[in-house]
Amino acid sequence: MSINAFLFDLDGVIVDTAIYHYQAWKRLANELGFDISEEFNEGLKGVSRMDSLDLILAHGGLTLPDERKTELATQKNEWYLELVSRMTSNDILPGVPAFFAQVRQAGLKTALGSVSKNAPMILARIGMTDAFDAIIDGNKISKGKPDPEVFTKGAEELGLSAAECVVFEDAVAGVEAGKRAGMFVVGIGTPDVLTKADMVAPSLEALTVEEILKQASA
């Protein structure tokens, strides 16, 4: 079956907001009396907000009631939004606009597959809302990655089967979600981390649509 759509994660593929997430989570951890490292934060990539909070609380040896956890997650998001609200098109990662031009030229459909509920706001800030035929974000799904829901819903909204879609992901959880959805997965990062991806490149800048279609159709 031919490839007819590319589905993209947002953080680490289109823009890099990981530093803002880290700063907000670190601030939260510090206020709770402990710290988290950048290395620990790597494990939160692609993980939903509440699941990330659970991992952080476990790291700090804390058990809190659900009501308090909801308050903390909201506080973290407010700090994060303060940071990302200053984003502009200058925050788009290198090679992204040129790659999307190739995608359109090839006549492929596009979808965003992000667990972030802030994805639409970020796309608006960087001027890329119209670059997607479908936008699946945290407001449209009930399960975070590595569950495949975000990508299966993307394919559904595009009216395509999983076999017609290629996923672009920078996180281990995201790669697993793409594979569980039954899609060809391009990892954005390093092969030693994204071991389950079908192919890996350091960025979209290092890829061409032609080579991906060739690999995905092989």
PDB file of C-alpha atoms in Angstrom, residues 9 11 21 25 28 40-57 69 72-74 76-77 80 113-118 137-147 149-150 169 171-174 177:
ATOM      1  CA  ASP A   9       4.780  14.862  16.941  1.00  0.00           C
ATOM      2  CA  ASP A  11       7.900  18.730  20.663  1.00  0.00           C
ATOM      3  CA  HIS A  21       8.798  21.720  30.171  1.00  0.00           C
ATOM      4  CA  TRP A  25       8.822  20.721  36.132  1.00  0.00           C
ATOM      5  CA  LEU A  28       7.678  22.409  40.716  1.00  0.00           C
ATOM      6  CA  PHE A  40      15.461  12.449  34.277  1.00  0.00           C
ATOM      7  CA  ASN A  41      13.483  14.912  32.152  1.00  0.00           C
ATOM      8  CA  GLU A  42      14.405  12.905  29.026  1.00  0.00           C
ATOM      9  CA  GLY A  43      12.141  10.158  30.343  1.00  0.00           C
ATOM     10  CA  LEU A  44       9.186  12.561  30.415  1.00  0.00           C
ATOM     11  CA  LYS A  45       9.301  13.282  26.689  1.00  0.00           C
ATOM     12  CA  GLY A  46       6.090  12.250  24.985  1.00  0.00           C
ATOM     13  CA  VAL A  47       4.451  11.416  28.332  1.00  0.00           C
ATOM     14  CA  SER A  48       1.171  13.103  29.356  1.00  0.00           C
ATOM     15  CA  ARG A  49       1.124  15.817  32.021  1.00  0.00           C
ATOM     16  CA  MET A  50      -0.479  13.720  34.791  1.00  0.00           C
ATOM     17  CA  ASP A  51       1.703  10.690  34.029  1.00  0.00           C
ATOM     18  CA  SER A  52       4.772  12.957  34.103  1.00  0.00           C
ATOM     19  CA  LEU A  53       3.683  14.335  37.480  1.00  0.00           C
ATOM     20  CA  ASP A  54       3.296  10.781  38.841  1.00  0.00           C
ATOM     21  CA  LEU A  55       6.838   9.945  37.710  1.00  0.00           C
ATOM     22  CA  ILE A  56       8.204  13.123  39.314  1.00  0.00           C
ATOM     23  CA  LEU A  57       6.373  12.531  42.613  1.00  0.00           C
ATOM     24  CA  LYS A  69      -1.964  16.488  42.060  1.00  0.00           C
ATOM     25  CA  LEU A  72       0.235  20.915  40.910  1.00  0.00           C
ATOM     26  CA  ALA A  73      -0.291  19.914  37.269  1.00  0.00           C
ATOM     27  CA  THR A  74      -2.256  23.121  36.683  1.00  0.00           C
ATOM     28  CA  LYS A  76       3.169  23.560  36.211  1.00  0.00           C
ATOM     29  CA  ASN A  77       1.146  24.236  33.066  1.00  0.00           C
ATOM     30  CA  TYR A  80       5.036  26.430  31.092  1.00  0.00           C
ATOM     31  CA  GLY A 113      -0.132  13.844  16.830  1.00  0.00           C
ATOM     32  CA  SER A 114       0.717  15.457  20.165  1.00  0.00           C
ATOM     33  CA  VAL A 115      -0.382  14.585  23.707  1.00  0.00           C
ATOM     34  CA  SER A 116       0.021  18.266  24.643  1.00  0.00           C
ATOM     35  CA  LYS A 117      -3.198  20.191  25.229  1.00  0.00           C
ATOM     36  CA  ASN A 118      -1.200  23.320  24.405  1.00  0.00           C
ATOM     37  CA  ASP A 137      -3.838  16.949  20.669  1.00  0.00           C
ATOM     38  CA  GLY A 138      -4.353  16.162  24.338  1.00  0.00           C
ATOM     39  CA  ASN A 139      -7.886  17.537  24.206  1.00  0.00           C
ATOM     40  CA  LYS A 140      -8.950  14.852  21.700  1.00  0.00           C
ATOM     41  CA  ILE A 141      -7.479  11.743  23.311  1.00  0.00           C
ATOM     42  CA  SER A 142      -8.012   9.839  26.546  1.00  0.00           C
ATOM     43  CA  LYS A 143      -4.748   7.862  26.540  1.00  0.00           C
ATOM     44  CA  GLY A 144      -1.214   9.237  26.302  1.00  0.00           C
ATOM     45  CA  LYS A 145       1.715   7.704  24.446  1.00  0.00           C
ATOM     46  CA  PRO A 146       2.868   4.899  24.243  1.00  0.00           C
ATOM     47  CA  ASP A 147      -0.805   4.142  23.629  1.00  0.00           C
ATOM     48  CA  GLU A 149      -4.610   6.484  20.154  1.00  0.00           C
ATOM     49  CA  VAL A 150      -3.123   9.849  19.096  1.00  0.00           C
ATOM     50  CA  GLU A 169       8.736  11.054  16.648  1.00  0.00           C
ATOM     51  CA  ALA A 171      10.522  10.189  22.042  1.00  0.00           C
ATOM     52  CA  VAL A 172      10.773   6.497  22.923  1.00  0.00           C
ATOM     53  CA  ALA A 173       7.116   6.506  24.050  1.00  0.00           C
ATOM     54  CA  GLY A 174       6.108   8.159  20.775  1.00  0.00           C
ATOM     55  CA  ALA A 177       2.912   4.510  19.958  1.00  0.00           C
TER      56      ALA A 177
END
